[in-house]
PDB file of N, CA and C in Angstrom:
ATOM      1  N   MET B 718      12.744  28.010 -14.240  1.00  0.00           N
ATOM      2  CA  MET B 718      12.972  26.588 -14.330  1.00  0.00           C
ATOM      3  C   MET B 718      13.626  26.125 -13.037  1.00  0.00           C
ATOM      4  N   THR B 719      13.201  25.016 -12.556  1.00  0.00           N
ATOM      5  CA  THR B 719      13.772  24.413 -11.357  1.00  0.00           C
ATOM      6  C   THR B 719      14.595  23.210 -11.767  1.00  0.00           C
ATOM      7  N   GLU B 720      15.810  23.131 -11.273  1.00  0.00           N
ATOM      8  CA  GLU B 720      16.677  22.004 -11.565  1.00  0.00           C
ATOM      9  C   GLU B 720      17.155  21.429 -10.251  1.00  0.00           C
ATOM     10  N   VAL B 721      17.013  20.137 -10.119  1.00  0.00           N
ATOM     11  CA  VAL B 721      17.497  19.450  -8.927  1.00  0.00           C
ATOM     12  C   VAL B 721      18.388  18.314  -9.413  1.00  0.00           C
ATOM     13  N   THR B 722      19.597  18.256  -8.925  1.00  0.00           N
ATOM     14  CA  THR B 722      20.509  17.181  -9.303  1.00  0.00           C
ATOM     15  C   THR B 722      20.760  16.307  -8.097  1.00  0.00           C
ATOM     16  N   ASN B 723      20.489  15.015  -8.268  1.00  0.00           N
ATOM     17  CA  ASN B 723      20.727  14.047  -7.206  1.00  0.00           C
ATOM     18  C   ASN B 723      21.605  12.945  -7.765  1.00  0.00           C
ATOM     19  N   HIS B 724      22.710  12.674  -7.099  1.00  0.00           N
ATOM     20  CA  HIS B 724      23.592  11.632  -7.594  1.00  0.00           C
ATOM     21  C   HIS B 724      24.578  11.241  -6.504  1.00  0.00           C
ATOM     22  N   VAL B 725      24.637   9.961  -6.210  1.00  0.00           N
ATOM     23  CA  VAL B 725      25.664   9.422  -5.327  1.00  0.00           C
ATOM     24  C   VAL B 725      26.145   8.132  -5.959  1.00  0.00           C
ATOM     25  N   SER B 726      27.420   7.868  -5.902  1.00  0.00           N
ATOM     26  CA  SER B 726      27.975   6.663  -6.509  1.00  0.00           C
ATOM     27  C   SER B 726      28.989   6.035  -5.561  1.00  0.00           C
ATOM     28  N   ASN B 727      28.781   4.787  -5.229  1.00  0.00           N
ATOM     29  CA  ASN B 727      29.748   3.993  -4.476  1.00  0.00           C
ATOM     30  C   ASN B 727      29.799   2.621  -5.112  1.00  0.00           C
ATOM     31  N   TRP B 728      30.999   2.121  -5.387  1.00  0.00           N
ATOM     32  CA  TRP B 728      31.133   0.817  -6.045  1.00  0.00           C
ATOM     33  C   TRP B 728      31.746  -0.174  -5.072  1.00  0.00           C
ATOM     34  N   ARG B 729      30.891  -0.989  -4.448  1.00  0.00           N
ATOM     35  CA  ARG B 729      31.349  -2.036  -3.535  1.00  0.00           C
ATOM     36  C   ARG B 729      30.482  -3.265  -3.771  1.00  0.00           C
ATOM     37  N   THR B 730      31.102  -4.425  -3.623  1.00  0.00           N
ATOM     38  CA  THR B 730      30.337  -5.666  -3.771  1.00  0.00           C
ATOM     39  C   THR B 730      29.366  -5.793  -2.605  1.00  0.00           C
ATOM     40  N   LEU B 731      28.302  -6.540  -2.822  1.00  0.00           N
ATOM     41  CA  LEU B 731      27.271  -6.714  -1.788  1.00  0.00           C
ATOM     42  C   LEU B 731      27.841  -7.383  -0.545  1.00  0.00           C
ATOM     43  N   GLN B 732      28.798  -8.273  -0.724  1.00  0.00           N
ATOM     44  CA  GLN B 732      29.338  -8.991   0.430  1.00  0.00           C
ATOM     45  C   GLN B 732      30.038  -8.091   1.436  1.00  0.00           C
ATOM     46  N   THR B 733      30.392  -6.876   1.030  1.00  0.00           N
ATOM     47  CA  THR B 733      31.039  -5.963   1.982  1.00  0.00           C
ATOM     48  C   THR B 733      30.051  -5.421   3.019  1.00  0.00           C
ATOM     49  N   LEU B 734      28.762  -5.531   2.720  1.00  0.00           N
ATOM     50  CA  LEU B 734      27.708  -5.167   3.671  1.00  0.00           C
ATOM     51  C   LEU B 734      27.804  -3.727   4.186  1.00  0.00           C
ATOM     52  N   HIS B 735      28.092  -2.820   3.285  1.00  0.00           N
ATOM     53  CA  HIS B 735      28.148  -1.417   3.650  1.00  0.00           C
ATOM     54  C   HIS B 735      26.738  -0.814   3.610  1.00  0.00           C
ATOM     55  N   THR B 736      25.935  -1.183   4.596  1.00  0.00           N
ATOM     56  CA  THR B 736      24.515  -0.767   4.582  1.00  0.00           C
ATOM     57  C   THR B 736      24.359   0.736   4.715  1.00  0.00           C
ATOM     58  N   ASP B 737      25.283   1.410   5.390  1.00  0.00           N
ATOM     59  CA  ASP B 737      25.192   2.888   5.462  1.00  0.00           C
ATOM     60  C   ASP B 737      25.318   3.487   4.071  1.00  0.00           C
ATOM     61  N   GLU B 738      26.230   2.964   3.265  1.00  0.00           N
ATOM     62  CA  GLU B 738      26.376   3.456   1.892  1.00  0.00           C
ATOM     63  C   GLU B 738      25.156   3.106   1.047  1.00  0.00           C
ATOM     64  N   TRP B 739      24.609   1.911   1.238  1.00  0.00           N
ATOM     65  CA  TRP B 739      23.401   1.536   0.489  1.00  0.00           C
ATOM     66  C   TRP B 739      22.284   2.525   0.817  1.00  0.00           C
ATOM     67  N   ASN B 740      22.124   2.816   2.087  1.00  0.00           N
ATOM     68  CA  ASN B 740      21.065   3.749   2.505  1.00  0.00           C
ATOM     69  C   ASN B 740      21.305   5.139   1.925  1.00  0.00           C
ATOM     70  N   GLN B 741      22.556   5.577   1.846  1.00  0.00           N
ATOM     71  CA  GLN B 741      22.853   6.879   1.264  1.00  0.00           C
ATOM     72  C   GLN B 741      22.517   6.894  -0.226  1.00  0.00           C
ATOM     73  N   LEU B 742      22.860   5.813  -0.923  1.00  0.00           N
ATOM     74  CA  LEU B 742      22.507   5.710  -2.342  1.00  0.00           C
ATOM     75  C   LEU B 742      20.993   5.803  -2.538  1.00  0.00           C
ATOM     76  N   ILE B 743      20.259   5.084  -1.733  1.00  0.00           N
ATOM     77  CA  ILE B 743      18.795   5.088  -1.826  1.00  0.00           C
ATOM     78  C   ILE B 743      18.234   6.470  -1.448  1.00  0.00           C
ATOM     79  N   ASP B 744      18.765   7.044  -0.379  1.00  0.00           N
ATOM     80  CA  ASP B 744      18.285   8.366   0.058  1.00  0.00           C
ATOM     81  C   ASP B 744      18.481   9.420  -1.003  1.00  0.00           C
ATOM     82  N   VAL B 745      19.644   9.463  -1.611  1.00  0.00           N
ATOM     83  CA  VAL B 745      19.936  10.521  -2.586  1.00  0.00           C
ATOM     84  C   VAL B 745      19.369  10.177  -3.962  1.00  0.00           C
ATOM     85  N   ASN B 746      19.685   8.988  -4.480  1.00  0.00           N
ATOM     86  CA  ASN B 746      19.337   8.671  -5.861  1.00  0.00           C
ATOM     87  C   ASN B 746      17.856   8.328  -6.073  1.00  0.00           C
ATOM     88  N   ILE B 747      17.173   7.833  -5.069  1.00  0.00           N
ATOM     89  CA  ILE B 747      15.732   7.530  -5.226  1.00  0.00           C
ATOM     90  C   ILE B 747      14.889   8.549  -4.461  1.00  0.00           C
ATOM     91  N   LYS B 748      15.091   8.637  -3.166  1.00  0.00           N
ATOM     92  CA  LYS B 748      14.277   9.570  -2.377  1.00  0.00           C
ATOM     93  C   LYS B 748      14.511  11.010  -2.796  1.00  0.00           C
ATOM     94  N   GLY B 749      15.740  11.339  -3.161  1.00  0.00           N
ATOM     95  CA  GLY B 749      16.039  12.687  -3.631  1.00  0.00           C
ATOM     96  C   GLY B 749      15.257  13.046  -4.882  1.00  0.00           C
ATOM     97  N   VAL B 750      15.174  12.105  -5.808  1.00  0.00           N
ATOM     98  CA  VAL B 750      14.380  12.336  -7.033  1.00  0.00           C
ATOM     99  C   VAL B 750      12.903  12.511  -6.686  1.00  0.00           C
ATOM    100  N   LEU B 751      12.383  11.628  -5.824  1.00  0.00           N
ATOM    101  CA  LEU B 751      10.977  11.727  -5.445  1.00  0.00           C
ATOM    102  C   LEU B 751      10.692  13.040  -4.702  1.00  0.00           C
ATOM    103  N   ASN B 752      11.589  13.441  -3.807  1.00  0.00           N
ATOM    104  CA  ASN B 752      11.385  14.705  -3.080  1.00  0.00           C
ATOM    105  C   ASN B 752      11.494  15.903  -4.022  1.00  0.00           C
ATOM    106  N   GLY B 753      12.393  15.831  -4.982  1.00  0.00           N
ATOM    107  CA  GLY B 753      12.493  16.903  -5.986  1.00  0.00           C
ATOM    108  C   GLY B 753      11.217  17.036  -6.783  1.00  0.00           C
ATOM    109  N   ILE B 754      10.653  15.903  -7.182  1.00  0.00           N
ATOM    110  CA  ILE B 754       9.382  15.914  -7.918  1.00  0.00           C
ATOM    111  C   ILE B 754       8.280  16.486  -7.046  1.00  0.00           C
ATOM    112  N   ALA B 755       8.230  16.054  -5.783  1.00  0.00           N
ATOM    113  CA  ALA B 755       7.198  16.541  -4.875  1.00  0.00           C
ATOM    114  C   ALA B 755       7.285  18.043  -4.669  1.00  0.00           C
ATOM    115  N   THR B 756       8.479  18.581  -4.718  1.00  0.00           N
ATOM    116  CA  THR B 756       8.681  20.017  -4.542  1.00  0.00           C
ATOM    117  C   THR B 756       8.332  20.785  -5.806  1.00  0.00           C
ATOM    118  N   ALA B 757       8.781  20.304  -6.953  1.00  0.00           N
ATOM    119  CA  ALA B 757       8.644  21.064  -8.206  1.00  0.00           C
ATOM    120  C   ALA B 757       7.318  20.863  -8.927  1.00  0.00           C
ATOM    121  N   LEU B 758       6.765  19.667  -8.889  1.00  0.00           N
ATOM    122  CA  LEU B 758       5.607  19.348  -9.704  1.00  0.00           C
ATOM    123  C   LEU B 758       4.375  20.221  -9.423  1.00  0.00           C
ATOM    124  N   PRO B 759       4.004  20.488  -8.183  1.00  0.00           N
ATOM    125  CA  PRO B 759       2.818  21.320  -7.959  1.00  0.00           C
ATOM    126  C   PRO B 759       2.923  22.701  -8.620  1.00  0.00           C
ATOM    127  N   GLN B 760       4.096  23.335  -8.510  1.00  0.00           N
ATOM    128  CA  GLN B 760       4.281  24.639  -9.128  1.00  0.00           C
ATOM    129  C   GLN B 760       4.263  24.535 -10.643  1.00  0.00           C
ATOM    130  N   MET B 761       4.898  23.518 -11.180  1.00  0.00           N
ATOM    131  CA  MET B 761       4.897  23.331 -12.637  1.00  0.00           C
ATOM    132  C   MET B 761       3.486  23.102 -13.164  1.00  0.00           C
ATOM    133  N   ARG B 762       2.718  22.313 -12.459  1.00  0.00           N
ATOM    134  CA  ARG B 762       1.332  22.097 -12.875  1.00  0.00           C
ATOM    135  C   ARG B 762       0.528  23.382 -12.782  1.00  0.00           C
ATOM    136  N   LYS B 763       0.754  24.154 -11.726  1.00  0.00           N
ATOM    137  CA  LYS B 763       0.043  25.419 -11.555  1.00  0.00           C
ATOM    138  C   LYS B 763       0.311  26.380 -12.688  1.00  0.00           C
ATOM    139  N   GLN B 764       1.564  26.438 -13.141  1.00  0.00           N
ATOM    140  CA  GLN B 764       1.904  27.349 -14.235  1.00  0.00           C
ATOM    141  C   GLN B 764       1.757  26.704 -15.604  1.00  0.00           C
ATOM    142  N   CYS B 765       1.311  25.441 -15.610  1.00  0.00           N
ATOM    143  CA  CYS B 765       1.081  24.699 -16.873  1.00  0.00           C
ATOM    144  C   CYS B 765       2.338  24.615 -17.714  1.00  0.00           C
ATOM    145  N   ALA B 766       3.486  24.500 -17.088  1.00  0.00           N
ATOM    146  CA  ALA B 766       4.755  24.373 -17.802  1.00  0.00           C
ATOM    147  C   ALA B 766       5.842  23.968 -16.835  1.00  0.00           C
ATOM    148  N   GLY B 767       6.818  23.296 -17.354  1.00  0.00           N
ATOM    149  CA  GLY B 767       7.987  22.927 -16.570  1.00  0.00           C
ATOM    150  C   GLY B 767       8.702  21.767 -17.204  1.00  0.00           C
ATOM    151  N   HIS B 768       9.940  21.541 -16.747  1.00  0.00           N
ATOM    152  CA  HIS B 768      10.740  20.459 -17.283  1.00  0.00           C
ATOM    153  C   HIS B 768      11.552  19.874 -16.149  1.00  0.00           C
ATOM    154  N   ILE B 769      11.319  18.635 -15.847  1.00  0.00           N
ATOM    155  CA  ILE B 769      12.074  17.912 -14.833  1.00  0.00           C
ATOM    156  C   ILE B 769      13.118  17.080 -15.561  1.00  0.00           C
ATOM    157  N   ILE B 770      14.371  17.264 -15.190  1.00  0.00           N
ATOM    158  CA  ILE B 770      15.478  16.516 -15.792  1.00  0.00           C
ATOM    159  C   ILE B 770      16.129  15.693 -14.701  1.00  0.00           C
ATOM    160  N   ASN B 771      16.077  14.384 -14.819  1.00  0.00           N
ATOM    161  CA  ASN B 771      16.695  13.504 -13.845  1.00  0.00           C
ATOM    162  C   ASN B 771      17.945  12.878 -14.427  1.00  0.00           C
ATOM    163  N   ILE B 772      18.976  12.777 -13.611  1.00  0.00           N
ATOM    164  CA  ILE B 772      20.250  12.212 -14.007  1.00  0.00           C
ATOM    165  C   ILE B 772      20.238  10.712 -13.722  1.00  0.00           C
ATOM    166  N   SER B 773      20.468   9.921 -14.747  1.00  0.00           N
ATOM    167  CA  SER B 773      20.532   8.487 -14.608  1.00  0.00           C
ATOM    168  C   SER B 773      21.936   8.020 -14.955  1.00  0.00           C
ATOM    169  N   SER B 774      22.052   6.796 -15.381  1.00  0.00           N
ATOM    170  CA  SER B 774      23.361   6.234 -15.700  1.00  0.00           C
ATOM    171  C   SER B 774      23.186   5.046 -16.622  1.00  0.00           C
ATOM    172  N   ILE B 775      24.206   4.779 -17.423  1.00  0.00           N
ATOM    173  CA  ILE B 775      24.158   3.562 -18.231  1.00  0.00           C
ATOM    174  C   ILE B 775      24.199   2.334 -17.328  1.00  0.00           C
ATOM    175  N   ALA B 776      24.632   2.502 -16.084  1.00  0.00           N
ATOM    176  CA  ALA B 776      24.649   1.402 -15.122  1.00  0.00           C
ATOM    177  C   ALA B 776      23.251   0.886 -14.837  1.00  0.00           C
ATOM    178  N   ALA B 777      22.233   1.653 -15.139  1.00  0.00           N
ATOM    179  CA  ALA B 777      20.844   1.223 -14.921  1.00  0.00           C
ATOM    180  C   ALA B 777      20.431   0.144 -15.900  1.00  0.00           C
ATOM    181  N   HIS B 778      21.223  -0.073 -16.932  1.00  0.00           N
ATOM    182  CA  HIS B 778      20.870  -1.025 -17.988  1.00  0.00           C
ATOM    183  C   HIS B 778      21.717  -2.288 -17.987  1.00  0.00           C
ATOM    184  N   GLY B 779      22.577  -2.448 -17.013  1.00  0.00           N
ATOM    185  CA  GLY B 779      23.432  -3.627 -17.014  1.00  0.00           C
ATOM    186  C   GLY B 779      23.940  -3.940 -15.628  1.00  0.00           C
ATOM    187  N   ILE B 780      24.660  -5.025 -15.564  1.00  0.00           N
ATOM    188  CA  ILE B 780      25.189  -5.494 -14.277  1.00  0.00           C
ATOM    189  C   ILE B 780      26.680  -5.200 -14.249  1.00  0.00           C
ATOM    190  N   ASN B 781      27.107  -4.605 -13.159  1.00  0.00           N
ATOM    191  CA  ASN B 781      28.518  -4.309 -12.958  1.00  0.00           C
ATOM    192  C   ASN B 781      28.910  -4.803 -11.578  1.00  0.00           C
ATOM    193  N   VAL B 782      29.971  -5.597 -11.485  1.00  0.00           N
ATOM    194  CA  VAL B 782      30.448  -6.064 -10.194  1.00  0.00           C
ATOM    195  C   VAL B 782      30.747  -4.860  -9.307  1.00  0.00           C
ATOM    196  N   GLY B 783      30.155  -4.855  -8.133  1.00  0.00           N
ATOM    197  CA  GLY B 783      30.349  -3.754  -7.205  1.00  0.00           C
ATOM    198  C   GLY B 783      29.341  -2.645  -7.379  1.00  0.00           C
ATOM    199  N   GLY B 784      28.472  -2.763  -8.371  1.00  0.00           N
ATOM    200  CA  GLY B 784      27.537  -1.681  -8.634  1.00  0.00           C
ATOM    201  C   GLY B 784      26.081  -2.041  -8.469  1.00  0.00           C
ATOM    202  N   ALA B 785      25.778  -3.090  -7.734  1.00  0.00           N
ATOM    203  CA  ALA B 785      24.392  -3.560  -7.630  1.00  0.00           C
ATOM    204  C   ALA B 785      23.459  -2.483  -7.100  1.00  0.00           C
ATOM    205  N   VAL B 786      23.768  -1.918  -5.957  1.00  0.00           N
ATOM    206  CA  VAL B 786      22.856  -0.963  -5.343  1.00  0.00           C
ATOM    207  C   VAL B 786      22.799   0.323  -6.175  1.00  0.00           C
ATOM    208  N   TYR B 787      23.943   0.778  -6.645  1.00  0.00           N
ATOM    209  CA  TYR B 787      23.977   1.970  -7.509  1.00  0.00           C
ATOM    210  C   TYR B 787      23.116   1.742  -8.757  1.00  0.00           C
ATOM    211  N   SER B 788      23.320   0.600  -9.415  1.00  0.00           N
ATOM    212  CA  SER B 788      22.552   0.308 -10.627  1.00  0.00           C
ATOM    213  C   SER B 788      21.063   0.254 -10.365  1.00  0.00           C
ATOM    214  N   VAL B 789      20.676  -0.346  -9.252  1.00  0.00           N
ATOM    215  CA  VAL B 789      19.268  -0.417  -8.886  1.00  0.00           C
ATOM    216  C   VAL B 789      18.674   0.976  -8.676  1.00  0.00           C
ATOM    217  N   THR B 790      19.434   1.857  -8.000  1.00  0.00           N
ATOM    218  CA  THR B 790      18.908   3.200  -7.773  1.00  0.00           C
ATOM    219  C   THR B 790      18.754   3.959  -9.084  1.00  0.00           C
ATOM    220  N   LYS B 791      19.657   3.763 -10.018  1.00  0.00           N
ATOM    221  CA  LYS B 791      19.564   4.465 -11.297  1.00  0.00           C
ATOM    222  C   LYS B 791      18.448   3.871 -12.160  1.00  0.00           C
ATOM    223  N   ALA B 792      18.206   2.565 -12.058  1.00  0.00           N
ATOM    224  CA  ALA B 792      17.065   1.962 -12.743  1.00  0.00           C
ATOM    225  C   ALA B 792      15.765   2.531 -12.170  1.00  0.00           C
ATOM    226  N   ALA B 793      15.742   2.764 -10.876  1.00  0.00           N
ATOM    227  CA  ALA B 793      14.569   3.380 -10.235  1.00  0.00           C
ATOM    228  C   ALA B 793      14.349   4.787 -10.782  1.00  0.00           C
ATOM    229  N   VAL B 794      15.424   5.542 -10.961  1.00  0.00           N
ATOM    230  CA  VAL B 794      15.301   6.898 -11.536  1.00  0.00           C
ATOM    231  C   VAL B 794      14.655   6.799 -12.911  1.00  0.00           C
ATOM    232  N   ASN B 795      15.083   5.844 -13.705  1.00  0.00           N
ATOM    233  CA  ASN B 795      14.492   5.660 -15.045  1.00  0.00           C
ATOM    234  C   ASN B 795      12.996   5.368 -14.947  1.00  0.00           C
ATOM    235  N   MET B 796      12.622   4.445 -14.087  1.00  0.00           N
ATOM    236  CA  MET B 796      11.208   4.051 -13.959  1.00  0.00           C
ATOM    237  C   MET B 796      10.352   5.177 -13.407  1.00  0.00           C
ATOM    238  N   ILE B 797      10.857   5.872 -12.394  1.00  0.00           N
ATOM    239  CA  ILE B 797      10.130   7.000 -11.823  1.00  0.00           C
ATOM    240  C   ILE B 797       9.920   8.075 -12.895  1.00  0.00           C
ATOM    241  N   SER B 798      10.962   8.376 -13.626  1.00  0.00           N
ATOM    242  CA  SER B 798      10.910   9.429 -14.644  1.00  0.00           C
ATOM    243  C   SER B 798       9.957   9.070 -15.777  1.00  0.00           C
ATOM    244  N   GLU B 799      10.047   7.854 -16.251  1.00  0.00           N
ATOM    245  CA  GLU B 799       9.175   7.437 -17.367  1.00  0.00           C
ATOM    246  C   GLU B 799       7.715   7.387 -16.918  1.00  0.00           C
ATOM    247  N   THR B 800       7.471   6.918 -15.705  1.00  0.00           N
ATOM    248  CA  THR B 800       6.098   6.891 -15.193  1.00  0.00           C
ATOM    249  C   THR B 800       5.551   8.312 -15.072  1.00  0.00           C
ATOM    250  N   LEU B 801       6.349   9.220 -14.508  1.00  0.00           N
ATOM    251  CA  LEU B 801       5.903  10.603 -14.378  1.00  0.00           C
ATOM    252  C   LEU B 801       5.655  11.221 -15.754  1.00  0.00           C
ATOM    253  N   ARG B 802       6.543  10.941 -16.707  1.00  0.00           N
ATOM    254  CA  ARG B 802       6.345  11.470 -18.061  1.00  0.00           C
ATOM    255  C   ARG B 802       5.011  11.031 -18.633  1.00  0.00           C
ATOM    256  N   GLN B 803       4.684   9.759 -18.487  1.00  0.00           N
ATOM    257  CA  GLN B 803       3.417   9.247 -18.999  1.00  0.00           C
ATOM    258  C   GLN B 803       2.228   9.835 -18.240  1.00  0.00           C
ATOM    259  N   GLU B 804       2.340   9.933 -16.920  1.00  0.00           N
ATOM    260  CA  GLU B 804       1.246  10.504 -16.143  1.00  0.00           C
ATOM    261  C   GLU B 804       0.972  11.955 -16.524  1.00  0.00           C
ATOM    262  N   GLU B 805       2.034  12.731 -16.727  1.00  0.00           N
ATOM    263  CA  GLU B 805       1.863  14.140 -17.083  1.00  0.00           C
ATOM    264  C   GLU B 805       1.338  14.282 -18.505  1.00  0.00           C
ATOM    265  N   ALA B 806       1.698  13.366 -19.389  1.00  0.00           N
ATOM    266  CA  ALA B 806       1.147  13.398 -20.746  1.00  0.00           C
ATOM    267  C   ALA B 806      -0.354  13.131 -20.719  1.00  0.00           C
ATOM    268  N   VAL B 807      -0.771  12.147 -19.926  1.00  0.00           N
ATOM    269  CA  VAL B 807      -2.204  11.833 -19.806  1.00  0.00           C
ATOM    270  C   VAL B 807      -2.938  13.016 -19.170  1.00  0.00           C
ATOM    271  N   ALA B 808      -2.318  13.669 -18.191  1.00  0.00           N
ATOM    272  CA  ALA B 808      -2.963  14.782 -17.509  1.00  0.00           C
ATOM    273  C   ALA B 808      -2.997  16.049 -18.383  1.00  0.00           C
ATOM    274  N   GLY B 809      -2.188  16.078 -19.436  1.00  0.00           N
ATOM    275  CA  GLY B 809      -2.138  17.260 -20.283  1.00  0.00           C
ATOM    276  C   GLY B 809      -1.563  18.473 -19.579  1.00  0.00           C
ATOM    277  N   SER B 810      -0.615  18.249 -18.677  1.00  0.00           N
ATOM    278  CA  SER B 810      -0.102  19.326 -17.813  1.00  0.00           C
ATOM    279  C   SER B 810       0.961  20.209 -18.485  1.00  0.00           C
ATOM    280  N   ASN B 811       1.491  19.776 -19.607  1.00  0.00           N
ATOM    281  CA  ASN B 811       2.577  20.486 -20.288  1.00  0.00           C
ATOM    282  C   ASN B 811       3.863  20.460 -19.459  1.00  0.00           C
ATOM    283  N   VAL B 812       3.974  19.514 -18.527  1.00  0.00           N
ATOM    284  CA  VAL B 812       5.216  19.296 -17.776  1.00  0.00           C
ATOM    285  C   VAL B 812       5.988  18.208 -18.492  1.00  0.00           C
ATOM    286  N   ARG B 813       7.206  18.512 -18.844  1.00  0.00           N
ATOM    287  CA  ARG B 813       8.073  17.564 -19.548  1.00  0.00           C
ATOM    288  C   ARG B 813       9.000  16.889 -18.565  1.00  0.00           C
ATOM    289  N   VAL B 814       9.347  15.647 -18.874  1.00  0.00           N
ATOM    290  CA  VAL B 814      10.263  14.877 -18.022  1.00  0.00           C
ATOM    291  C   VAL B 814      11.307  14.241 -18.925  1.00  0.00           C
ATOM    292  N   SER B 815      12.579  14.445 -18.573  1.00  0.00           N
ATOM    293  CA  SER B 815      13.671  13.856 -19.329  1.00  0.00           C
ATOM    294  C   SER B 815      14.582  13.073 -18.400  1.00  0.00           C
ATOM    295  N   ILE B 816      15.183  12.025 -18.959  1.00  0.00           N
ATOM    296  CA  ILE B 816      16.157  11.225 -18.240  1.00  0.00           C
ATOM    297  C   ILE B 816      17.450  11.309 -19.037  1.00  0.00           C
ATOM    298  N   VAL B 817      18.524  11.714 -18.404  1.00  0.00           N
ATOM    299  CA  VAL B 817      19.789  11.814 -19.107  1.00  0.00           C
ATOM    300  C   VAL B 817      20.872  11.035 -18.345  1.00  0.00           C
ATOM    301  N   PRO B 818      21.665  10.278 -19.088  1.00  0.00           N
ATOM    302  CA  PRO B 818      22.797   9.639 -18.409  1.00  0.00           C
ATOM    303  C   PRO B 818      23.873  10.683 -18.170  1.00  0.00           C
ATOM    304  N   GLY B 819      24.607  10.535 -17.112  1.00  0.00           N
ATOM    305  CA  GLY B 819      25.653  11.502 -16.861  1.00  0.00           C
ATOM    306  C   GLY B 819      26.516  11.108 -15.698  1.00  0.00           C
ATOM    307  N   ALA B 820      27.711  11.644 -15.681  1.00  0.00           N
ATOM    308  CA  ALA B 820      28.620  11.442 -14.557  1.00  0.00           C
ATOM    309  C   ALA B 820      28.831  12.778 -13.878  1.00  0.00           C
ATOM    310  N   ILE B 821      28.691  12.766 -12.578  1.00  0.00           N
ATOM    311  CA  ILE B 821      28.881  13.974 -11.785  1.00  0.00           C
ATOM    312  C   ILE B 821      29.907  13.664 -10.700  1.00  0.00           C
ATOM    313  N   VAL B 822      30.931  14.458 -10.622  1.00  0.00           N
ATOM    314  CA  VAL B 822      31.953  14.270  -9.624  1.00  0.00           C
ATOM    315  C   VAL B 822      31.588  15.112  -8.410  1.00  0.00           C
ATOM    316  N   THR B 823      31.442  14.440  -7.264  1.00  0.00           N
ATOM    317  CA  THR B 823      31.166  15.124  -6.009  1.00  0.00           C
ATOM    318  C   THR B 823      32.092  14.560  -4.934  1.00  0.00           C
ATOM    319  N   GLU B 824      32.010  15.085  -3.747  1.00  0.00           N
ATOM    320  CA  GLU B 824      32.832  14.557  -2.647  1.00  0.00           C
ATOM    321  C   GLU B 824      32.427  13.134  -2.287  1.00  0.00           C
ATOM    322  N   LEU B 825      31.290  12.676  -2.789  1.00  0.00           N
ATOM    323  CA  LEU B 825      30.829  11.332  -2.488  1.00  0.00           C
ATOM    324  C   LEU B 825      31.274  10.287  -3.498  1.00  0.00           C
ATOM    325  N   THR B 826      31.849  10.715  -4.626  1.00  0.00           N
ATOM    326  CA  THR B 826      32.270   9.747  -5.654  1.00  0.00           C
ATOM    327  C   THR B 826      33.732   9.458  -5.583  1.00  0.00           C
TER     328      THR B 826
END
């Protein structure tokens, strides 16, 4: 089983214009998920089995002051995961996709 965990969290209002942090959120929380899928999916399809688990957040479902970019990236994780789940179901690949909310403490949080 391959597991890839991608998560970055920074809580700042948009007016602070911390574009470097926005880019880091997008790079890790969106591009990281896509790159993880690109790495794992071919092998999972080849072996006709696998389970991709993406970490999301309840912040993807609501608005929080200071959390706009973070919330958007986690909503993207939800959409990417659900789309992949449906695509793999149609393909009959036996690759499972799950989205789980969670908090991960890293040097970036």
